[in-house]
């Protein structure tokens, strides 16, 4: 019942054709469409890492894993799932921000998020969008505290599969300086656990969430080591 989160650094596609070869046509097209080199590097590392982690778990070829990205609206921009598995295990989730990408793998629905500390313009407006009335009553947090709350809520909404289509301000969480906990979420279907998760960079807060009432054991693993093995194996 353990949830594992792998963290890795972004990877330049130009220097890692072995990782690019693991992606399917949709992923390569999405990556190529990104204008900034940093975004392409984060995309490659996150999606290649997800394929490698899933392949190890399933005993499959990472390049042959079939991803279903069908959104509830019918278009292919939803949360990625293993095609043909439905809601069956394993559950997985991807995230990337700044100097980190992450992949979480668990026995059921799971969501992971990381956010790099940065200056936030229009924090008041962001707070009105993301914080519940109960959270706003505690006082507006600074940028670092706000990003902790945002990360926690993103992880929850990734776990449910709703993403940012669901209202963040309907969720009331514990204060950023306290252990992560859902205090009130009337829109939730069933129970959802939430936990902060260590990252390699203190200025990149991370959170992981999943289905169930109790937080399972959470393990943090070295995603860079997973990505580096591919290079050696494929002679890159």
Backbone as JSON, one array per atom type, in Angstrom:
{
  "sequence": "XXXXXXXXXXXXXXXXXXXXXXXXXXXXXXXXXXXXXXXXXXXXXXXXXXXXXXXXXXXXXXXXXXXXXXXXXXXXXXXXXXXXXXXXXXXXXXXXXXXXXXXXXXXXXXXXXXXXXXXXXXXXXXXXXXXXXXXXXXXXXXXXXXXXXXXXXXXXXXXXXXXXXXXXXXXXXXXXXXXXXXXXXXXXXXXXXXXXXXXXXXXXXXXXXXXXXXXXXXXXXXXXXXXXXXXXXXXX",
  "N": [[0.83, -1.22, 0.0], [2.15, 1.14, -0.26], [2.94, 4.46, -1.34], [4.96, 5.79, -3.82], [7.17, 8.41, -4.61], [8.99, 9.73, -7.17], [11.67, 11.94, -7.78], [13.22, 14.08, -10.16], [15.64, 15.8, -12.24], [15.05, 18.27, -14.81], [15.46, 17.4, -18.33], [17.38, 17.9, -21.16], [16.05, 17.52, -24.34], [17.65, 17.4, -26.64], [20.03, 16.24, -25.87], [19.33, 13.71, -25.06], [18.34, 11.47, -26.85], [17.61, 8.85, -26.4], [15.72, 8.93, -24.37], [13.72, 10.48, -25.56], [12.9, 8.68, -27.48], [11.32, 6.97, -26.04], [8.85, 8.13, -25.77], [5.43, 8.46, -26.89], [3.77, 9.24, -30.05], [1.96, 11.34, -29.62], [2.98, 12.51, -27.27], [5.53, 13.33, -28.1], [4.81, 15.23, -30.0], [3.45, 17.11, -28.4], [5.58, 17.92, -26.75], [7.37, 19.05, -28.6], [5.91, 21.25, -29.37], [6.15, 23.04, -27.34], [7.43, 26.18, -26.48], [9.56, 27.12, -24.91], [12.81, 26.15, -23.92], [13.28, 25.14, -21.35], [10.73, 24.25, -20.59], [10.35, 22.17, -22.41], [12.36, 20.46, -21.54], [11.5, 19.81, -18.96], [9.09, 18.54, -19.58], [9.94, 16.28, -21.06], [11.53, 14.86, -19.15], [9.63, 14.29, -17.13], [7.65, 12.74, -18.46], [9.09, 10.64, -19.63], [10.15, 9.52, -17.3], [7.79, 8.69, -16.01], [6.96, 6.65, -17.77], [9.08, 4.83, -17.5], [8.97, 4.14, -14.78], [6.39, 3.02, -14.63], [6.75, 0.91, -16.43], [8.62, -0.7, -15.11], [7.08, -1.47, -12.93], [4.99, -2.88, -14.16], [6.28, -4.76, -15.66], [6.85, -4.27, -18.36], [7.59, -2.98, -21.69], [8.8, 0.26, -21.74], [8.35, 2.02, -23.9], [6.19, 0.93, -25.15], [3.96, 1.29, -23.63], [0.59, 2.14, -23.42], [-1.04, 5.09, -23.31], [-4.0, 6.59, -22.1], [-5.59, 9.52, -22.6], [-8.05, 10.68, -22.5], [-10.3, 13.18, -21.84], [-13.07, 14.17, -19.7], [-14.62, 15.65, -21.35], [-14.24, 14.48, -23.72], [-12.05, 15.06, -25.29], [-8.48, 14.7, -25.99], [-6.97, 15.62, -23.62], [-6.92, 15.03, -20.96], [-6.26, 13.74, -17.6], [-3.52, 11.54, -17.69], [-3.94, 8.02, -18.13], [-3.54, 4.48, -17.77], [-4.2, 2.81, -20.66], [-6.93, 0.65, -21.1], [-6.9, -0.24, -18.5], [-8.78, 0.98, -16.91], [-10.03, 2.03, -13.84], [-8.32, 0.54, -12.4], [-5.46, -0.5, -10.42], [-2.03, 0.24, -11.35], [-2.23, 3.54, -9.82], [-1.15, 6.68, -11.07], [0.73, 9.77, -11.28], [1.85, 12.9, -12.62], [4.14, 15.66, -12.34], [5.63, 18.92, -12.69], [7.92, 21.58, -12.15], [9.95, 24.43, -12.19], [13.08, 23.43, -11.13], [12.53, 20.75, -10.91], [11.01, 17.58, -11.67], [8.34, 15.29, -11.13], [7.07, 12.02, -10.34], [4.43, 10.1, -9.19], [3.45, 6.98, -7.82], [0.97, 4.7, -6.99], [-1.27, 2.44, -5.16], [-3.84, 3.02, -5.87], [-6.02, 5.72, -7.03], [-4.02, 8.6, -7.34], [-2.33, 11.69, -6.71], [0.16, 14.11, -7.47], [2.06, 17.04, -6.78], [4.27, 19.78, -7.41], [5.72, 22.95, -6.75], [7.69, 25.64, -7.69], [9.15, 28.09, -5.6], [8.37, 31.48, -6.09], [8.0, 34.91, -7.12], [4.78, 36.25, -6.79], [2.53, 37.87, -8.69], [-0.34, 39.86, -8.18], [-1.4, 38.57, -5.88], [-3.61, 38.77, -4.2], [-5.81, 38.39, -5.92], [-5.29, 35.77, -6.79], [-5.58, 34.46, -4.37], [-8.3, 34.82, -3.85], [-9.32, 33.16, -5.77], [-8.27, 30.63, -5.11], [-8.33, 30.12, -2.35], [-10.42, 29.07, 0.31], [-13.34, 30.54, 1.97], [-12.96, 30.09, 4.74], [-10.21, 29.69, 4.88], [-9.29, 32.18, 4.02], [-10.12, 33.72, 6.13], [-8.2, 33.21, 8.01], [-6.22, 34.89, 7.34], [-4.29, 36.41, 4.74], [-1.81, 34.44, 3.29], [1.79, 34.72, 2.76], [3.7, 34.65, -0.37], [5.17, 32.16, -0.3], [3.77, 30.58, 1.59], [1.26, 30.56, 0.34], [1.86, 29.08, -1.99], [2.39, 26.58, -0.89], [-0.18, 25.82, -0.04], [-1.5, 25.88, -2.53], [-0.1, 23.84, -3.88], [-0.81, 21.6, -2.37], [-3.59, 21.52, -2.86], [-3.65, 21.2, -5.64], [-2.51, 18.63, -5.82], [-4.54, 17.1, -4.62], [-6.69, 17.56, -6.44], [-5.64, 16.51, -8.75], [-5.53, 13.85, -7.99], [-8.25, 13.17, -7.82], [-8.87, 13.43, -10.44], [-10.12, 15.63, -11.44], [-8.68, 17.97, -11.76], [-7.87, 21.41, -12.5], [-10.4, 22.11, -13.22], [-12.19, 21.86, -11.21], [-13.45, 23.69, -8.39], [-11.06, 25.32, -6.48], [-11.52, 26.88, -4.25], [-13.47, 25.63, -2.84], [-12.38, 23.89, -1.13], [-11.13, 23.44, 2.08], [-8.17, 23.6, 3.77], [-5.65, 22.63, 6.2], [-3.53, 25.09, 7.8], [-0.71, 26.55, 6.04], [1.7, 26.2, 7.5], [1.18, 24.05, 9.11], [0.83, 20.42, 9.48], [-0.25, 18.79, 6.49], [-3.69, 18.61, 5.84], [-7.06, 17.79, 5.11], [-9.65, 19.82, 5.91], [-12.28, 20.57, 5.32], [-14.4, 19.67, 2.74], [-16.88, 19.77, 0.94], [-17.62, 19.05, -1.66], [-16.35, 16.73, -2.27], [-16.13, 13.33, -3.35], [-16.32, 10.58, -1.54], [-13.51, 9.65, 0.6], [-10.4, 11.38, 0.95], [-6.93, 11.36, 1.25], [-4.13, 13.41, 2.27], [-0.83, 14.67, 2.03], [2.22, 16.36, 2.82], [5.28, 16.19, 0.96], [8.71, 15.39, 0.95], [11.14, 17.15, -1.01], [14.01, 17.42, -3.24], [14.78, 20.07, -3.21], [14.54, 22.77, -1.08], [13.08, 25.07, -1.76], [11.09, 24.2, -3.37], [8.16, 23.25, -2.71], [6.35, 20.21, -2.13], [3.54, 17.99, -2.59], [1.39, 15.19, -2.0], [-1.43, 13.16, -2.76], [-4.3, 11.01, -2.28], [-6.82, 8.4, -2.76], [-8.85, 7.45, -0.01], [-9.07, 7.19, 3.6], [-6.89, 7.25, 5.3], [-3.46, 8.25, 5.51], [-1.1, 6.62, 3.56], [2.04, 4.73, 3.84], [4.71, 6.7, 2.57], [7.17, 6.88, 0.16], [10.17, 8.37, -0.92], [11.96, 8.56, -3.92], [14.85, 8.25, -6.12], [14.65, 9.75, -9.02], [16.43, 10.64, -10.97], [18.36, 8.65, -11.07], [16.89, 6.6, -12.21], [16.38, 7.63, -14.78], [19.0, 7.86, -15.75], [19.89, 5.26, -16.08], [18.68, 4.37, -18.39], [20.04, 5.7, -20.4], [22.6, 4.56, -20.27], [21.93, 1.91, -20.83], [20.99, 2.05, -23.43], [23.06, 2.95, -24.83], [23.39, 5.7, -25.1]],
  "CA": [[0.0, 0.0, 0.0], [3.04, 2.29, -0.26], [2.99, 5.39, -2.46], [6.34, 6.21, -4.07], [7.33, 9.62, -5.42], [10.32, 9.9, -7.75], [12.01, 13.3, -8.2], [14.34, 14.12, -11.1], [15.91, 17.1, -12.86], [14.68, 18.37, -16.24], [16.44, 16.78, -19.23], [17.36, 18.49, -22.51], [15.77, 16.5, -25.36], [18.74, 17.3, -27.61], [21.09, 15.37, -25.37], [18.82, 12.41, -24.64], [17.45, 10.84, -27.83], [17.11, 7.59, -25.86], [14.48, 9.21, -23.64], [12.72, 10.92, -26.54], [12.4, 7.48, -28.17], [10.33, 6.28, -25.2], [7.58, 8.83, -25.84], [4.59, 8.14, -28.05], [3.67, 10.33, -31.02], [1.25, 12.45, -28.99], [3.89, 13.16, -26.33], [6.58, 14.03, -28.85], [4.2, 16.41, -30.61], [3.23, 18.08, -27.34], [6.87, 18.44, -26.31], [7.93, 19.9, -29.66], [5.11, 22.47, -29.47], [6.5, 23.95, -26.25], [8.36, 27.18, -27.02], [10.73, 27.33, -24.07], [13.66, 24.96, -23.74], [13.06, 24.6, -20.01], [9.46, 23.51, -20.58], [10.57, 20.9, -23.13], [13.19, 19.6, -20.69], [10.65, 19.29, -17.88], [8.11, 17.61, -20.18], [10.61, 15.02, -21.39], [11.92, 14.12, -17.95], [8.45, 13.79, -16.42], [6.93, 11.69, -19.2], [9.96, 9.47, -19.73], [10.22, 8.9, -15.97], [6.53, 7.98, -15.78], [6.96, 5.42, -18.55], [10.05, 3.9, -16.93], [8.44, 3.67, -13.49], [5.27, 2.11, -14.92], [7.27, -0.29, -17.08], [9.21, -1.53, -14.07], [5.98, -2.02, -12.12], [4.16, -3.78, -14.95], [7.09, -5.7, -16.42], [6.54, -3.97, -19.76], [8.49, -2.1, -22.43], [8.3, 1.62, -21.5], [7.9, 2.67, -25.14], [4.96, 0.3, -25.63], [2.84, 1.58, -22.73], [-0.45, 2.88, -24.1], [-1.66, 6.07, -22.42], [-5.31, 7.12, -22.45], [-5.67, 10.89, -22.07], [-9.39, 11.18, -22.81], [-10.92, 14.01, -20.82], [-14.51, 13.97, -19.59], [-15.25, 16.32, -22.48], [-14.01, 13.65, -24.89], [-10.83, 15.43, -25.99], [-7.32, 14.01, -25.42], [-6.14, 16.46, -22.77], [-7.22, 14.71, -19.58], [-5.23, 13.1, -16.81], [-3.14, 10.27, -18.34], [-4.23, 6.75, -17.47], [-3.13, 3.32, -18.55], [-5.3, 2.36, -21.51], [-7.38, -0.71, -20.83], [-6.88, -0.57, -17.07], [-9.88, 1.62, -16.21], [-9.6, 2.6, -12.56], [-7.51, -0.45, -11.7], [-4.1, -0.11, -10.06], [-1.6, 1.29, -10.42], [-2.51, 4.93, -10.1], [0.09, 7.45, -11.19], [0.53, 11.2, -11.49], [3.06, 13.61, -13.02], [4.21, 17.08, -12.02], [6.93, 19.54, -12.96], [8.02, 23.02, -11.9], [11.31, 24.87, -11.89], [14.19, 22.5, -11.27], [12.11, 19.4, -10.56], [9.85, 16.85, -12.18], [8.01, 14.22, -10.2], [6.09, 10.99, -10.7], [3.94, 9.33, -8.04], [2.84, 5.71, -8.17], [0.3, 4.15, -5.82], [-2.19, 1.32, -5.41], [-5.12, 3.55, -6.33], [-5.9, 7.09, -7.52], [-2.99, 9.37, -6.64], [-1.96, 12.95, -7.36], [1.36, 14.73, -6.92], [2.32, 18.37, -7.33], [5.4, 20.55, -6.9], [5.73, 24.32, -7.24], [8.89, 26.39, -7.34], [8.93, 29.39, -5.0], [8.56, 32.58, -7.02], [7.18, 36.09, -6.84], [3.43, 36.09, -7.32], [1.84, 39.13, -8.92], [-1.77, 39.71, -8.0], [-1.65, 37.51, -4.9], [-4.98, 38.89, -3.69], [-6.71, 37.74, -6.87], [-5.04, 34.33, -6.72], [-6.15, 33.97, -3.11], [-9.77, 34.74, -4.0], [-9.6, 32.0, -6.63], [-7.79, 29.35, -4.61], [-8.54, 29.92, -0.92], [-11.81, 29.04, 0.77], [-13.62, 31.6, 2.95], [-12.34, 29.75, 6.01], [-8.77, 29.92, 4.77], [-9.05, 33.62, 3.95], [-10.32, 34.27, 7.48], [-6.95, 33.08, 8.76], [-5.3, 35.92, 6.88], [-3.64, 36.08, 3.48], [-0.43, 34.02, 3.47], [2.75, 35.23, 1.8], [3.83, 33.79, -1.55], [5.63, 30.8, 0.03], [2.65, 29.86, 2.21], [0.22, 30.35, -0.67], [2.26, 28.0, -2.88], [2.19, 25.32, -0.17], [-1.61, 25.49, -0.13], [-1.79, 25.58, -3.93], [0.47, 22.53, -4.19], [-1.65, 20.59, -1.71], [-4.88, 21.42, -3.55], [-3.39, 20.6, -6.96], [-2.34, 17.19, -5.64], [-5.87, 16.53, -4.39], [-7.52, 17.6, -7.64], [-5.07, 15.53, -9.68], [-5.92, 12.51, -7.53], [-9.65, 12.93, -8.19], [-9.0, 13.5, -11.89], [-10.83, 16.84, -11.81], [-7.76, 19.02, -12.12], [-8.29, 22.77, -12.17], [-11.8, 22.35, -13.57], [-12.93, 21.88, -9.95], [-13.15, 24.92, -7.65], [-10.13, 25.21, -5.35], [-12.0, 27.58, -3.06], [-14.42, 24.78, -2.13], [-11.58, 23.02, -0.26], [-10.46, 24.09, 3.2], [-7.07, 22.79, 4.27], [-4.9, 23.15, 7.34], [-2.66, 26.22, 7.48], [0.52, 26.11, 5.37], [2.74, 25.8, 8.44], [0.75, 22.85, 9.84], [0.78, 19.22, 8.63], [-1.31, 18.83, 5.49], [-4.91, 17.9, 6.22], [-8.31, 18.32, 4.57], [-10.56, 20.16, 6.99], [-13.66, 20.62, 4.83], [-14.48, 19.55, 1.28], [-18.24, 19.25, 0.72], [-17.8, 18.53, -3.02], [-15.58, 15.5, -2.45], [-16.8, 12.04, -3.4], [-15.5, 9.66, -0.76], [-12.46, 10.22, 1.44], [-9.13, 11.62, 0.27], [-5.85, 11.71, 2.17], [-3.24, 14.45, 1.76], [0.42, 14.75, 2.79], [3.38, 17.02, 2.24], [6.32, 15.22, 0.62], [10.03, 16.01, 0.82], [11.72, 17.28, -2.34], [15.43, 17.71, -3.14], [15.02, 21.51, -3.13], [13.64, 23.37, -0.08], [12.22, 26.09, -2.35], [10.11, 23.52, -4.23], [7.27, 22.43, -1.88], [5.65, 19.14, -2.82], [2.44, 17.34, -1.89], [0.84, 14.0, -2.65], [-2.77, 12.87, -2.25], [-4.88, 9.81, -2.86], [-8.12, 7.96, -2.27], [-8.83, 6.74, 1.26], [-9.13, 8.04, 4.78], [-5.62, 7.28, 6.02], [-2.25, 8.46, 4.71], [-0.28, 5.4, 3.5], [3.48, 5.01, 3.83], [5.15, 7.42, 1.38], [8.61, 6.74, -0.06], [10.75, 9.27, -1.93], [12.98, 7.82, -4.66], [15.74, 9.01, -7.0], [14.27, 9.65, -10.43], [17.6, 10.84, -11.82], [18.99, 7.34, -11.24], [16.06, 5.84, -13.16], [16.61, 8.17, -16.13], [20.38, 7.65, -16.18], [20.05, 3.85, -16.47], [18.24, 4.23, -19.78], [21.11, 6.18, -21.26], [23.65, 3.53, -20.3], [21.42, 0.69, -21.46], [20.75, 2.25, -24.86], [24.28, 3.41, -25.48], [23.38, 7.12, -25.4]],
  "C": [[0.86, 1.27, 0.0], [2.84, 3.14, -1.51], [4.43, 5.85, -2.61], [6.33, 7.44, -4.97], [8.79, 9.7, -5.86], [10.52, 11.35, -8.15], [13.22, 13.24, -9.12], [14.49, 15.54, -11.63], [15.39, 17.1, -14.29], [15.82, 17.87, -17.12], [16.3, 17.35, -20.63], [17.12, 17.41, -23.55], [16.92, 16.31, -26.35], [19.85, 16.38, -27.18], [20.63, 13.99, -24.98], [17.84, 11.81, -25.64], [16.9, 9.51, -27.34], [15.81, 7.8, -25.07], [13.37, 9.66, -24.58], [12.09, 9.71, -27.24], [11.36, 6.72, -27.36], [8.94, 6.88, -25.34], [6.76, 8.36, -27.03], [4.45, 9.38, -28.93], [3.0, 11.56, -30.42], [2.19, 13.22, -28.07], [4.99, 13.92, -27.06], [6.03, 15.3, -29.5], [3.97, 17.51, -29.57], [4.54, 18.73, -26.9], [7.44, 19.41, -27.33], [7.18, 21.23, -29.77], [5.45, 23.48, -28.38], [7.6, 24.9, -26.7], [9.65, 27.27, -26.22], [11.49, 26.03, -23.84], [13.45, 24.32, -22.38], [11.78, 23.79, -19.92], [9.62, 22.17, -21.3], [11.39, 19.92, -22.27], [12.38, 19.02, -19.54], [9.66, 18.26, -18.43], [8.77, 16.25, -20.45], [10.93, 14.22, -20.14], [10.71, 13.52, -17.25], [7.8, 12.62, -17.15], [7.8, 10.45, -19.41], [10.05, 8.75, -18.39], [8.94, 8.12, -15.67], [6.51, 6.65, -16.52], [7.92, 4.38, -17.95], [9.57, 3.31, -15.62], [7.3, 2.67, -13.71], [5.76, 0.81, -15.55], [7.89, -1.25, -16.08], [8.12, -2.21, -13.24], [5.19, -3.09, -12.86], [4.95, -4.88, -15.66], [6.89, -5.54, -17.91], [7.65, -3.13, -20.38], [7.98, -0.67, -22.25], [7.77, 2.3, -22.75], [6.56, 2.1, -25.62], [3.75, 0.59, -24.74], [1.86, 2.52, -23.43], [-1.16, 3.79, -23.1], [-3.01, 6.53, -22.97], [-5.43, 8.5, -21.79], [-7.05, 11.5, -22.31], [-9.96, 11.93, -21.61], [-12.42, 13.69, -20.75], [-15.26, 14.64, -20.72], [-15.05, 15.54, -23.78], [-12.74, 13.96, -25.65], [-9.61, 14.86, -25.27], [-6.4, 14.91, -24.59], [-6.42, 16.22, -21.28], [-6.03, 14.12, -18.85], [-4.84, 11.78, -17.48], [-3.44, 9.06, -17.48], [-3.69, 5.63, -18.35], [-4.32, 2.83, -19.36], [-5.65, 0.91, -21.19], [-7.41, -1.1, -19.38], [-8.06, 0.03, -16.32], [-9.36, 2.29, -14.95], [-8.74, 1.63, -11.77], [-6.11, 0.09, -11.42], [-3.15, -0.45, -11.22], [-2.13, 2.65, -10.82], [-1.2, 5.68, -10.2], [-0.25, 8.9, -11.51], [1.87, 11.84, -11.81], [2.98, 15.06, -12.57], [5.56, 17.63, -12.44], [6.84, 21.04, -12.71], [9.47, 23.35, -11.61], [12.35, 23.82, -12.17], [13.82, 21.06, -11.0], [10.98, 18.89, -11.43], [9.59, 15.72, -11.19], [6.99, 13.27, -10.79], [5.72, 10.25, -9.42], [3.25, 8.08, -8.55], [2.23, 5.12, -6.9], [-0.68, 3.06, -6.18], [-3.56, 1.75, -5.9], [-4.94, 4.95, -6.85], [-4.91, 7.89, -6.68], [-2.72, 10.64, -7.42], [-0.74, 13.53, -6.69], [1.53, 16.09, -7.55], [3.55, 18.96, -6.66], [5.33, 21.94, -7.51], [7.01, 24.99, -6.79], [8.51, 27.73, -6.71], [9.23, 30.49, -6.02], [7.7, 33.76, -6.57], [5.82, 35.9, -7.51], [2.8, 37.48, -7.47], [0.35, 38.89, -8.76], [-2.14, 38.63, -7.01], [-3.08, 37.57, -4.35], [-5.98, 38.19, -4.61], [-6.54, 36.24, -6.87], [-5.67, 33.74, -5.47], [-7.66, 33.85, -3.21], [-10.17, 33.53, -4.82], [-9.33, 30.68, -5.91], [-8.12, 29.08, -3.15], [-10.03, 29.94, -0.58], [-12.05, 30.22, 1.72], [-12.95, 31.34, 4.3], [-10.84, 29.99, 6.0], [-8.46, 31.41, 4.73], [-9.24, 34.29, 5.31], [-9.06, 34.16, 8.34], [-5.94, 34.16, 8.4], [-4.59, 35.46, 5.62], [-2.2, 35.65, 3.72], [0.49, 34.74, 2.48], [2.88, 34.28, 0.63], [4.24, 32.35, -1.22], [4.5, 29.98, 0.65], [1.53, 29.58, 1.22], [0.58, 29.18, -1.58], [2.17, 26.64, -2.2], [0.73, 24.89, -0.28], [-2.0, 25.12, -1.56], [-1.31, 24.18, -4.29], [-0.39, 21.42, -3.59], [-2.97, 20.41, -2.47], [-4.72, 20.84, -4.95], [-3.24, 19.09, -6.83], [-3.68, 16.51, -5.43], [-6.68, 16.46, -5.67], [-6.96, 16.72, -8.74], [-5.49, 14.12, -9.28], [-7.36, 12.19, -7.93], [-9.84, 12.87, -9.69], [-9.71, 14.75, -12.36], [-9.9, 17.94, -12.3], [-8.33, 20.39, -11.78], [-9.69, 23.1, -12.68], [-12.68, 22.39, -12.33], [-12.53, 23.12, -9.16], [-12.22, 24.68, -6.46], [-10.71, 25.81, -4.07], [-13.1, 26.81, -2.33], [-13.71, 23.87, -1.12], [-10.95, 23.86, 0.83], [-9.42, 23.14, 3.77], [-6.49, 23.4, 5.55], [-3.98, 24.27, 6.88], [-1.35, 25.74, 6.88], [1.61, 25.63, 6.32], [2.4, 24.57, 9.24], [0.8, 21.64, 8.91], [-0.43, 19.26, 7.71], [-2.52, 18.0, 5.93], [-6.1, 18.57, 5.55], [-9.25, 18.56, 5.73], [-12.02, 20.14, 6.55], [-13.65, 20.6, 3.31], [-15.84, 18.95, 0.91], [-18.44, 18.64, -0.66], [-17.12, 17.18, -3.23], [-16.49, 14.28, -2.5], [-15.9, 11.03, -2.69], [-14.45, 10.41, 0.04], [-11.16, 10.33, 0.65], [-8.08, 12.02, 1.3], [-4.91, 12.7, 1.48], [-2.0, 14.51, 2.63], [1.42, 15.62, 2.05], [4.44, 15.95, 1.96], [7.64, 15.96, 0.41], [10.45, 16.07, -0.65], [13.22, 17.58, -2.18], [15.76, 19.19, -2.96], [14.04, 22.15, -2.14], [12.71, 24.43, -0.65], [11.26, 25.52, -3.38], [9.19, 22.66, -3.34], [6.52, 21.4, -2.71], [4.55, 18.55, -1.95], [1.95, 16.16, -2.7], [-0.49, 13.68, -1.98], [-3.3, 11.61, -2.91], [-6.2, 9.45, -2.22], [-7.96, 7.18, -0.97], [-8.79, 7.7, 2.42], [-7.77, 8.22, 5.45], [-4.45, 7.47, 5.07], [-1.42, 7.18, 4.72], [1.18, 5.74, 3.69], [3.88, 5.65, 2.5], [6.67, 7.33, 1.3], [9.04, 7.72, -1.14], [11.93, 8.56, -2.59], [13.72, 8.73, -5.64], [15.37, 8.8, -8.46], [15.43, 9.86, -11.38], [18.3, 9.51, -12.09], [18.22, 6.5, -12.24], [16.33, 6.32, -14.58], [18.02, 7.87, -16.63], [20.62, 6.21, -16.64], [19.68, 3.66, -17.93], [19.36, 4.62, -20.71], [22.2, 5.13, -21.38], [23.2, 2.28, -21.03], [21.34, 0.84, -22.98], [21.96, 2.84, -25.57], [24.3, 4.87, -25.8], [24.49, 7.82, -24.69]]
}
